[in-house]
Coordinates of C-alpha atoms in Angstrom, one line a residue:
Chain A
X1 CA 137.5 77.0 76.9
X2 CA 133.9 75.2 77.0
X3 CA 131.2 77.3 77.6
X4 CA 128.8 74.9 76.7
X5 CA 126.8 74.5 79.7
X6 CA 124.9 77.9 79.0
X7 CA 123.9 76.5 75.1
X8 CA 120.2 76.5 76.4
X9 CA 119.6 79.5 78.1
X10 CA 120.3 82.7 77.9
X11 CA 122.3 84.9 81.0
X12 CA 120.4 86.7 83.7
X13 CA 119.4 89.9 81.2
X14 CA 117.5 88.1 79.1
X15 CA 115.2 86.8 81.4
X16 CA 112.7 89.0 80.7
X17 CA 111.8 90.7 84.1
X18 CA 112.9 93.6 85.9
X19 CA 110.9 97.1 85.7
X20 CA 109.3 98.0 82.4
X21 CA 110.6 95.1 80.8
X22 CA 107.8 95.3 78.0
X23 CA 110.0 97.5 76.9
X24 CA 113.1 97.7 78.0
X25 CA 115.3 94.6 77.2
X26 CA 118.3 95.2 79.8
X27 CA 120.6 97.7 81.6
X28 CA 124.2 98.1 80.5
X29 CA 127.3 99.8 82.0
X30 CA 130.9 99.7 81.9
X31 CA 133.9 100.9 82.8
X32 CA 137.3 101.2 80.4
X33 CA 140.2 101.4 82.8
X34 CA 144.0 100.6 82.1
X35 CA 146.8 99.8 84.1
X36 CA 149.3 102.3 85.2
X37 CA 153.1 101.9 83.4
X38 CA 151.7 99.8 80.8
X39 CA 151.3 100.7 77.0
X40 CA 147.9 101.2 76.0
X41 CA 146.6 97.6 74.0
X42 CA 146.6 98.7 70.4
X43 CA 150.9 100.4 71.1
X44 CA 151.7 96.7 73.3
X45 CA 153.7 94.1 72.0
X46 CA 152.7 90.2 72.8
X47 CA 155.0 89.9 75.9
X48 CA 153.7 93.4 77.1
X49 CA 149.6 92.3 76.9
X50 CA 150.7 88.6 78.4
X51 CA 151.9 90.4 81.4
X52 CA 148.8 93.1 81.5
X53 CA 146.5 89.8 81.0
X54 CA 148.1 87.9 84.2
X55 CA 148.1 90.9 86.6
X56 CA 144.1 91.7 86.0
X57 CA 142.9 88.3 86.0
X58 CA 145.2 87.9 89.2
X59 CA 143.1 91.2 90.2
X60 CA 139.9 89.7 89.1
X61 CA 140.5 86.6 91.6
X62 CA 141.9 88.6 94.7
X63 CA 139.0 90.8 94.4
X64 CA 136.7 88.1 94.5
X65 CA 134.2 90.2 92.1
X66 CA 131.3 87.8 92.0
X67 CA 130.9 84.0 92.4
X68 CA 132.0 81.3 90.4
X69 CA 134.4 83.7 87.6
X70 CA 135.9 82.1 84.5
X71 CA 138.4 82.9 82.0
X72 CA 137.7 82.2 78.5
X73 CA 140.8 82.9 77.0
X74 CA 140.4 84.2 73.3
X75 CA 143.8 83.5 72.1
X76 CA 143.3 80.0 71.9
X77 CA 139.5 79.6 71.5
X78 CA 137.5 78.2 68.2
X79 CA 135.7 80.7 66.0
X80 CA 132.8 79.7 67.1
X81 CA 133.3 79.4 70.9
X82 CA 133.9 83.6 70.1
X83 CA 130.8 84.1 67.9
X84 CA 129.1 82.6 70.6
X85 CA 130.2 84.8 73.5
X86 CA 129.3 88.1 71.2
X87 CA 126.0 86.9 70.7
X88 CA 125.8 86.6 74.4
X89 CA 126.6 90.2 74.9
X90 CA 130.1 89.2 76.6
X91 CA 132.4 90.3 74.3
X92 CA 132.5 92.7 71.5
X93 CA 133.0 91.3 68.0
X94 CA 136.6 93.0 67.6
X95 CA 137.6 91.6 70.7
X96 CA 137.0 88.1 69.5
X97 CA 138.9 89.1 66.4
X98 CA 142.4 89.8 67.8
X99 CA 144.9 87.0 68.3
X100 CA 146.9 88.7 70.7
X101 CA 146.9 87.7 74.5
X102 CA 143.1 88.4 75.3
X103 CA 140.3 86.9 77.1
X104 CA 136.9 87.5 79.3
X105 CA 136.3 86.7 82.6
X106 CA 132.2 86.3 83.0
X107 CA 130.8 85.2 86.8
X108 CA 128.0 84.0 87.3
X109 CA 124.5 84.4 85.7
X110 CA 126.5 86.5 83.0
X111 CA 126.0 89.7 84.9
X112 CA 129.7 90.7 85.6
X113 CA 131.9 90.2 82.9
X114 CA 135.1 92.0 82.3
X115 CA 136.9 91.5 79.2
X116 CA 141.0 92.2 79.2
X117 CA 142.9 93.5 76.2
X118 CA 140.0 94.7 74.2
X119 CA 140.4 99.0 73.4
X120 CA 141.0 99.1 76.7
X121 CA 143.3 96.8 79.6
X122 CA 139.7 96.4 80.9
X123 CA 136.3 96.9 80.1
X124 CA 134.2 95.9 83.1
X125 CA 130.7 95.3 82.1
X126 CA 127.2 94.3 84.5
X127 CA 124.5 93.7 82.5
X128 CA 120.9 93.4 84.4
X129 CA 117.3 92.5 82.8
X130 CA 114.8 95.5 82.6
X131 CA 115.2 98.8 83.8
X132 CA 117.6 98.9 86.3
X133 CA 120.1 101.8 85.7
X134 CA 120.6 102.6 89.2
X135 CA 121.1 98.9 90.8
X136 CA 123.9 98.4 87.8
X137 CA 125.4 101.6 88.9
X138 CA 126.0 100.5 92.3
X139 CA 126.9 97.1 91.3
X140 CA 129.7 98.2 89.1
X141 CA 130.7 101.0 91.3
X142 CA 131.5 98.0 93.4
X143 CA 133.1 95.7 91.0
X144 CA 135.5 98.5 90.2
X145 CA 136.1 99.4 93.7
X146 CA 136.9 95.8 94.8
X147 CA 139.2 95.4 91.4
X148 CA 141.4 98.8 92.1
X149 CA 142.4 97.5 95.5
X150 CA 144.5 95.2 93.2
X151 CA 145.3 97.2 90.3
X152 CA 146.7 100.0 89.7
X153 CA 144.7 101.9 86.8
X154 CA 145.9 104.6 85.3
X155 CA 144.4 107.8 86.4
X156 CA 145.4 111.8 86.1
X157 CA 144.0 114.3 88.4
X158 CA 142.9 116.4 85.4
X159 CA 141.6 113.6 82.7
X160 CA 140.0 111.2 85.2
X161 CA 140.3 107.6 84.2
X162 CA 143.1 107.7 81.1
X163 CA 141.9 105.3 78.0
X164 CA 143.2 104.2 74.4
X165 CA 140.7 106.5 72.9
X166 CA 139.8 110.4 74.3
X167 CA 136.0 109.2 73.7
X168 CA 135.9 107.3 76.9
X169 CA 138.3 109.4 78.9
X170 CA 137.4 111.2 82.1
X171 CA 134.8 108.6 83.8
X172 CA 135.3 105.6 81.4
X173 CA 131.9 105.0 81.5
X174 CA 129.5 104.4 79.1
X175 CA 125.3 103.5 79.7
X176 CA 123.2 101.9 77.5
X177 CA 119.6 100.9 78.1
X178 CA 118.0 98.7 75.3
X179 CA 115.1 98.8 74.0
X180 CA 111.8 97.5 72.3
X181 CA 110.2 99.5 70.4
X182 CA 108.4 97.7 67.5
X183 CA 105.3 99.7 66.9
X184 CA 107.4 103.6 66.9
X185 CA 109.4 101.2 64.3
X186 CA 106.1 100.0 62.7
X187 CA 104.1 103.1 62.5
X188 CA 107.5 105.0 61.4
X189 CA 108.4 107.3 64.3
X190 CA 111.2 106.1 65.5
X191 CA 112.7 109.2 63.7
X192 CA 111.4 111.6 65.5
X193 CA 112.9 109.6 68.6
X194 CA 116.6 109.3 67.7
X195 CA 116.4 112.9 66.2
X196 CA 115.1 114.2 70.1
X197 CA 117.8 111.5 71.5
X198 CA 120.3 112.9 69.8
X199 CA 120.1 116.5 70.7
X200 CA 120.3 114.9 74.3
X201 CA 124.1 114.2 72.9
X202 CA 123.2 110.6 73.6
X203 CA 123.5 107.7 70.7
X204 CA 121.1 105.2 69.1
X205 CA 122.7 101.9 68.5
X206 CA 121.9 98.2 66.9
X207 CA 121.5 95.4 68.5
X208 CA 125.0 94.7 69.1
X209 CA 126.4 98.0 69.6
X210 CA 128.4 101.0 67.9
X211 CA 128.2 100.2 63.9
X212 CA 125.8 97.7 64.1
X213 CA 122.3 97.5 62.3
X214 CA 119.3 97.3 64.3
X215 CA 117.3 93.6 64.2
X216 CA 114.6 92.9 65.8
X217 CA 113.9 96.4 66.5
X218 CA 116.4 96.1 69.2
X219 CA 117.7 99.9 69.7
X220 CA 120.2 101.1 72.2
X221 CA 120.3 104.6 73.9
X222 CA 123.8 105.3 75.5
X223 CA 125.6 108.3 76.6
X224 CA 128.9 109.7 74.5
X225 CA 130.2 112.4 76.5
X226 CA 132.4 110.4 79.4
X227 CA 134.7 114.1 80.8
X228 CA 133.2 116.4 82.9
X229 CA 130.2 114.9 84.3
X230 CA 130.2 112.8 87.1
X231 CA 129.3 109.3 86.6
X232 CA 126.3 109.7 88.3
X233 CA 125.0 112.5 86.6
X234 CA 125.7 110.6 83.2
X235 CA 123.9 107.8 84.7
X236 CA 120.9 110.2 85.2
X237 CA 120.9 112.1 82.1
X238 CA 120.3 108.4 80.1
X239 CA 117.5 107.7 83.0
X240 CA 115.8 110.6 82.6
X241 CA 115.1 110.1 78.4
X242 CA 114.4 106.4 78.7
X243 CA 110.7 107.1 80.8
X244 CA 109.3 109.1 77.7
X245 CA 110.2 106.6 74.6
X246 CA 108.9 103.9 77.0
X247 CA 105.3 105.5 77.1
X248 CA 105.7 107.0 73.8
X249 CA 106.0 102.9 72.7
X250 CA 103.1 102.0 74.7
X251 CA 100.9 104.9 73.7
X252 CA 101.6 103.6 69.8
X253 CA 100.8 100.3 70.9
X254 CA 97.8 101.0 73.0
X255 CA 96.2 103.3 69.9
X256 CA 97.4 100.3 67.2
X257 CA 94.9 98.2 69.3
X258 CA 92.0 100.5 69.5
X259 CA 92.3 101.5 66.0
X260 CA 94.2 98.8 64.2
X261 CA 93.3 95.5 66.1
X262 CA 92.9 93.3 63.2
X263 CA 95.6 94.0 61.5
X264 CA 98.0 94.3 64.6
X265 CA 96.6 90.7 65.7
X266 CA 96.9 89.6 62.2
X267 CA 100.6 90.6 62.1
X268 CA 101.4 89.1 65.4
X269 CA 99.6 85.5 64.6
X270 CA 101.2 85.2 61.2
X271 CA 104.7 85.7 62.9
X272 CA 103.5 83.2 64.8
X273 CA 102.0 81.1 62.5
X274 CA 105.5 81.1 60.1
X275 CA 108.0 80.6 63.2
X276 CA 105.8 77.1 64.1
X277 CA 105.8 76.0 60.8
X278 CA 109.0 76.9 59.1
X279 CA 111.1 74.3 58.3
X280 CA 114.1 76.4 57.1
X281 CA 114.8 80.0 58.0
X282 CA 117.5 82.9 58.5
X283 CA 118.4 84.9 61.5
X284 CA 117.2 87.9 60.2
X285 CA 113.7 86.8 59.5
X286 CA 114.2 84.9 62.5
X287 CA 114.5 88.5 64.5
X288 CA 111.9 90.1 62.4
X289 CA 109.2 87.5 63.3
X290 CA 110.7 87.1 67.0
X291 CA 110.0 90.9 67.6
X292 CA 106.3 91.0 66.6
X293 CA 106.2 87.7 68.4
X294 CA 107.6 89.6 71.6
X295 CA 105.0 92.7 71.1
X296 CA 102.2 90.5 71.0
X297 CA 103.0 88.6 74.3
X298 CA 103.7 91.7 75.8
X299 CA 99.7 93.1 74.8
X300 CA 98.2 89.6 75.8
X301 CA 97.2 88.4 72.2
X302 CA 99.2 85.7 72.6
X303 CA 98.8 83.9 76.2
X304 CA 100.7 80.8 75.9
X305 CA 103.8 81.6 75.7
X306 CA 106.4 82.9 78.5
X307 CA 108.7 86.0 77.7
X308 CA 112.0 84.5 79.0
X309 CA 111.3 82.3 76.2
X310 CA 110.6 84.5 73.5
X311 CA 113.6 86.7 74.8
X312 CA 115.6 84.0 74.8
X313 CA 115.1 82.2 71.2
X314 CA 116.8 85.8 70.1
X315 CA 120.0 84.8 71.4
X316 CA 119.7 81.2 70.9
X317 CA 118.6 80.9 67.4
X318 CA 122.1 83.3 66.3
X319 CA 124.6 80.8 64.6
X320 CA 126.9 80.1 67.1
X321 CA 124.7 79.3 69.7
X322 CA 122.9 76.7 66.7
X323 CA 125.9 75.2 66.0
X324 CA 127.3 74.8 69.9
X325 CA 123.9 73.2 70.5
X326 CA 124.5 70.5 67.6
X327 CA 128.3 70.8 68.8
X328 CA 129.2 71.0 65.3
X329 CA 129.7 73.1 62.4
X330 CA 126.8 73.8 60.4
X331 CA 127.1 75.2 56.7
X332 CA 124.7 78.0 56.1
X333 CA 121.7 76.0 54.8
X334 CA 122.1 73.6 57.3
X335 CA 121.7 75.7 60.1
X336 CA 118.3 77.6 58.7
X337 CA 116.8 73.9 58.8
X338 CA 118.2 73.4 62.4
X339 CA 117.3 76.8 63.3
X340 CA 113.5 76.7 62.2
X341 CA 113.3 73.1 64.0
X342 CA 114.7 74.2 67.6
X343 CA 112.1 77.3 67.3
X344 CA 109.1 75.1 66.6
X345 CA 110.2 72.9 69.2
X346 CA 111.0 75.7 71.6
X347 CA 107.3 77.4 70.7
X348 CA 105.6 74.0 71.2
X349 CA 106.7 73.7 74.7
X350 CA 105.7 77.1 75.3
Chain B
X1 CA 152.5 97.9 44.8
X2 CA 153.9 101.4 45.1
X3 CA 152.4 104.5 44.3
X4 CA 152.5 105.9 40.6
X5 CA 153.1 109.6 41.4
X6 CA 155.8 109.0 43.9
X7 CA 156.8 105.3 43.7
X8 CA 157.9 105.6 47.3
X9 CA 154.6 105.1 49.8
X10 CA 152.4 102.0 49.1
X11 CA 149.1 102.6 46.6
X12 CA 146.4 102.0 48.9
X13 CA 143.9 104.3 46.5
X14 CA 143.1 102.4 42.9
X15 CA 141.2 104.9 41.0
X16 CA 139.6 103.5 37.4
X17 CA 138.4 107.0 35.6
X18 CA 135.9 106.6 33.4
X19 CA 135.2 109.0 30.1
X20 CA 131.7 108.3 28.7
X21 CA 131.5 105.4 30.5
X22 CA 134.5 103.7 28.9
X23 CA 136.9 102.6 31.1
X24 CA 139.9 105.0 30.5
X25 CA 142.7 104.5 32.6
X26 CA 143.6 102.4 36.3
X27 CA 146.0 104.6 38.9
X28 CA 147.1 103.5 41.6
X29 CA 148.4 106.1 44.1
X30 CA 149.2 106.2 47.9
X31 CA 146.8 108.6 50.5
X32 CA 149.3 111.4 50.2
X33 CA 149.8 111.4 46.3
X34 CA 145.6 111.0 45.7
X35 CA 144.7 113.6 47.6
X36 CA 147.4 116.3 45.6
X37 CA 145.9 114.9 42.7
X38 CA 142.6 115.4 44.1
X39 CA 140.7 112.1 44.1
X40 CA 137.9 112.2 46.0
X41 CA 138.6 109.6 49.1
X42 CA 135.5 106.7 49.3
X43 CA 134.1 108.3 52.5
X44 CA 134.2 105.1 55.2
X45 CA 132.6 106.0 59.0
X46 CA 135.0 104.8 60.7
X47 CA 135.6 106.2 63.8
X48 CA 139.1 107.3 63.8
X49 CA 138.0 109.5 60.5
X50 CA 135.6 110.9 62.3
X51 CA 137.7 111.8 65.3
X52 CA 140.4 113.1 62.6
X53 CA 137.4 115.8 61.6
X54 CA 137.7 117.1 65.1
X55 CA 141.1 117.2 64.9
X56 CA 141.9 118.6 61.8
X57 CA 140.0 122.1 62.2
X58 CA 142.2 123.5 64.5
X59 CA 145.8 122.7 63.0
X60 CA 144.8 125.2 59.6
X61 CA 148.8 125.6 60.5
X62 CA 150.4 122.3 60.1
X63 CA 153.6 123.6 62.4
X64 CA 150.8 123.9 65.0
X65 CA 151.0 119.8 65.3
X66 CA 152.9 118.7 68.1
X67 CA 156.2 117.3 66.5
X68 CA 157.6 115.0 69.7
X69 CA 156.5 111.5 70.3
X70 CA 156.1 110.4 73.2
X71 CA 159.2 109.4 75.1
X72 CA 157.4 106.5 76.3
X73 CA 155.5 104.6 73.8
X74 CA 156.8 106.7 70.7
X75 CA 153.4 107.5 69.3
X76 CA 152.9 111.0 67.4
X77 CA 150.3 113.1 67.7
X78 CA 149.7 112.8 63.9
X79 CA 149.7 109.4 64.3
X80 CA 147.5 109.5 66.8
X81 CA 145.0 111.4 65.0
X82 CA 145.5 108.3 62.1
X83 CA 144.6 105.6 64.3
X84 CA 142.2 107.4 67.0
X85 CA 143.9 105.4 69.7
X86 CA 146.7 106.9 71.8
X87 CA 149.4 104.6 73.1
X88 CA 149.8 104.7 76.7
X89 CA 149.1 106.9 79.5
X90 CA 151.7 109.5 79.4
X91 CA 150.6 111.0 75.8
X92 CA 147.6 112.6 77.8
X93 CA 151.0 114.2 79.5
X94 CA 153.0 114.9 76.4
X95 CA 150.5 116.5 74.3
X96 CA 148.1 117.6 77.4
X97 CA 147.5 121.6 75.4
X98 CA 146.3 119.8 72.1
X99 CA 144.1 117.1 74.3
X100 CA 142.6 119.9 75.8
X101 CA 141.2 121.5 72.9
X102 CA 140.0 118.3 71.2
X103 CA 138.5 116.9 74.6
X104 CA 136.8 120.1 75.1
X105 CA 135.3 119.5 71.2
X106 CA 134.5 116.1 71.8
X107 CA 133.4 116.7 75.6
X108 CA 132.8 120.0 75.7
X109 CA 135.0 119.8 79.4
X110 CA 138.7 119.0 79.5
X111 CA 138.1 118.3 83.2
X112 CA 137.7 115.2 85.4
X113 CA 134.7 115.3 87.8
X114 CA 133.8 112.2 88.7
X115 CA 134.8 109.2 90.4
X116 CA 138.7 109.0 91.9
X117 CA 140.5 106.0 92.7
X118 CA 141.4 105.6 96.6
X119 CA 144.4 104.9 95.3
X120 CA 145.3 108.0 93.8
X121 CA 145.3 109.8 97.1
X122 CA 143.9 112.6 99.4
X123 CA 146.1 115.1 97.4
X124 CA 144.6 114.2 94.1
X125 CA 140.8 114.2 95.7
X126 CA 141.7 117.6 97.2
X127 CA 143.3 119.4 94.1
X128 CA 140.0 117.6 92.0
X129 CA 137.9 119.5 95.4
X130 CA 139.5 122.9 94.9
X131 CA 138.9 123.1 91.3
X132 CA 135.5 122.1 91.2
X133 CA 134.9 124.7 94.4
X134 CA 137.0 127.4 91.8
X135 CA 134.4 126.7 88.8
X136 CA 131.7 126.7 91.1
X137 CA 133.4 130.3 92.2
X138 CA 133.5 131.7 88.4
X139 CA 129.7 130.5 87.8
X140 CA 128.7 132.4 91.3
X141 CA 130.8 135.5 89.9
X142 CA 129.3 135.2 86.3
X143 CA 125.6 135.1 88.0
X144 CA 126.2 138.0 90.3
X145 CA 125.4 135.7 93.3
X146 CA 127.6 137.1 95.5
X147 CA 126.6 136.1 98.7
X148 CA 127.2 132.2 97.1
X149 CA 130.6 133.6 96.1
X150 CA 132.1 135.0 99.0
X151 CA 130.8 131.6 101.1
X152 CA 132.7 129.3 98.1
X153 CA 135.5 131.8 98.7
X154 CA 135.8 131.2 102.1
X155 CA 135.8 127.2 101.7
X156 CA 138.6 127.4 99.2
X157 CA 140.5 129.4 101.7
X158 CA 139.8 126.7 104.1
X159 CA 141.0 124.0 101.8
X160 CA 144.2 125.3 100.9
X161 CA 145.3 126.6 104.6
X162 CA 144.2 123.2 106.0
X163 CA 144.5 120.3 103.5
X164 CA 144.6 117.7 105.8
X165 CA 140.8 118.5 107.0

């Protein structure tokens, strides 16, 4: 495995375009599926996932999902190779844990990516930049259609689409939209969002998904219920709450501006000011600066800097990504002094 | 180390009381053991606990719990409701009645409506066809729209005498 060619950029999500993407970061779906006659992962011996792990990535080829697929296979790669594809979003952290037979296939631009032997046999994930719930629908409506022409997946009339865990039976899909939202953070209402989000019986996750803590005031809305709704209609029900938080973010900002300029310009400039100066710093403070960074681009008080970059040093300033870039490993120290160099040099050239 | 109480299971629960805050005495018992002697469990979020909370409530009567694994994989439904994960395909089979109830927790629905593979079949489409057309029958009957009714009525009709259509 060598994924290094991507060390300086981020994948298509992250390019900061795409509708409302002030706001919203990306659009996220997948599908859990399993293959008929085959043991769920977690009940599987070694030989059993080897065999589930050739037939989909046979799948993945035959269906010719998208251009220019690889297979990272986690069984055999480096610890950081792994850290490096969660902070890309393309595989969850337990999944780079395991040392069974495992892997990811990711096409091209990062947008398909379908890891094998995580919870599930598959967990087929399209990931698109801004909101664009409905284009990622259809995308990975197709993905999965081209993939079951090859497969077999497991399937009962009554459950729907059977998985490892009852909380993604039925449609085996689950939405998430990412979000922004810095000033609901900064002016403490984010609250009063989750507490309306919730009674929506959709979740609020971190950055990197269920468990994780927000940074950055990255926040993720996603569905739970997966049985008895179609997938559209889950699909919808996300869409239709994502709208009001967007202008309930941009109202916050809009008023902090009017009524608060000083101190909002103040706070954006001095995240400025420490990220072009630092000569050692962590990922978290990293994120924290990054995000009032990202806010003030977004409201024009800073003009010299494109968003794709600013979205991108989030990614690229995590650990793994660091230490791929030096293509070596970096104790902890060590990295917050290559880190804070790479952003100044990064914010230099704009 | 085993467990003190029944020095059979494994002590996963280390408990160090404390009397005036002096350090009194270490036990070490297994999950089964702490809990009969009533030590409070170090609440953790995972997600499988969580699920267990949905599961518990409705098996007040332990003989409730489905006994038989599943011929297949050879998982338990208490097992199950340990780990959170089931073990292949067929346990939505095997223990289908107590699915039900907790999907229907967890879902509120114990029924697939959405998408169904091609390869599954016409039958499978068809039988998913008539039973959304039979809820969509129960909500007309509930509403008193009874005109709706006797129209869904006539398509299921339809359905069953000509399956092929």
């Amino acid at each position: 495995m060598n994924p290094e060619n991507n060390t300086s950029h981020a994948g298509e999500w992250m390019r900061g375009s795409g509708p409302d993407s002030d706001i919203v970061i990306s659009s996220r779906i997948r599908f859990a599926r399993n293959l008929a006659n085959h043991r769920f992962v977690t009940r599987a011996d070694r030989s059993e996932l080897a065999e589930v792990q050739s037939k989909v990535r046979e799948a993945i080829v035959k269906a010719g999902v998208c251009e220019d697929m690889v297979y990272y296979d986690l069984e055999t790669a480096t610890a950081v190779d792994k850290l490096y594809l969660v902070e890309r979003h393309l595989i969850s952290k337990e999944h780079g844990e395991g040392d069974e037979p495992r892997g990811v296939a990711v096409g091209k631009d990062e947008v398909v990516s379908i890891m094998v032997n995580e919870e599930d046999h598959l967990r087929i994930q399209v990931l698109k930049s801004g909101m664009q719930l409905t284009e990622t629908w259809a995308h990975i409506n197709e993905v999965d259609d081209r993939i079951e022409e090859h497969v077999e997946f497991a399937f009962s009339s009554k459950f729907g689409y059977l998985t490892a865990c009852p909380t993604n039976v039925g449609t085996g899909l689950r939405v998430s939209v990412m979000l922004h939202l810095p000033a609901l953070e900064w002016t403490k209402q984010l609250e009063k969002v989750f507490h309306a989000v919730a009674k929506l019986n959709l979740a609020v996750r971190g950055l990197y998904g269920e468990g994780t803590q927000a940074l950055g005031d990255f926040y993720q809305i996603s569905n739970q219920v997966t049985l008895g709704k179609t997938e559209t209609e889950i699909v919808q029900n996300v869409s239709a709450v994502i709208p009001q938080i967007i202008q309930y973010e941009r109202k916050v900002r809009e008023t902090l501006l009017v009524e608060n300029k000083q101190t909002l310009e103040d706070r954006v400039w001095r995240a400025f000011g420490m990220l072009s100066t630092a000569r050692t710093i962590t990922s978290q403070e990293t994120m924290d600066l990054l995000s009032n960074i990202r806010m003030g681009v977004n409201l024009g008080i800073i003009d010299t800097l494109e968003m794709s970059t600013v979205n991108e040093l989030f990614i690229l300033t995590q650990p793994a990504h660091l230490q791929k870039l030096k293509g070596r490993t970096l104790p902890n120290t060590e990295r917050d002094v290559e880190r804070a160099s790479f952003i100044r040099q990064r914010l230099e050239e704009g | 180390m085993l467990c003190q109480a029944c020095n059979q299971n494994p002590a996963t629960v280390h408990v160090t009381q404390m009397v005036k805050g002096q350090q009194k005495e270490e036990m070490h018992l297994c999950e089964a053991c702490a809990k009969q002697e009533g030590v409070a469990l170090k609440p953790t979020l995972s997600f499988s606990e969580l699920l267990s909370g949905f599961i518990a409530p409705q098996f007040a009567d332990p003989q409730q719990v489905p006994k038989k694994p599943c011929p297949n994989c050879g998982i338990t439904y208490s097992i199950f409701s340990d780990i959170g994960r089931l073990g292949c395909p067929n346990d939505y089979e095997v223990f289908q009645r107590t699915l039900s109830a907790l999907l229907d927790k967890v879902h509120r629905s114990s029924q697939h409506v959405g998408k169904i593979p091609t390869r599954a079949g016409q039958s499978v489409a068809q039988s998913v066809r008539l039973r959304e057309l039979e809820e969509q029958l129960r909500t007309a009957v509930r509403t008193e729209s009874y005109e709706l009714a006797a129209q869904i009525r006539d398509q299921i009709a339809e359905l069953k005498e000509n399956p092929d259509g």
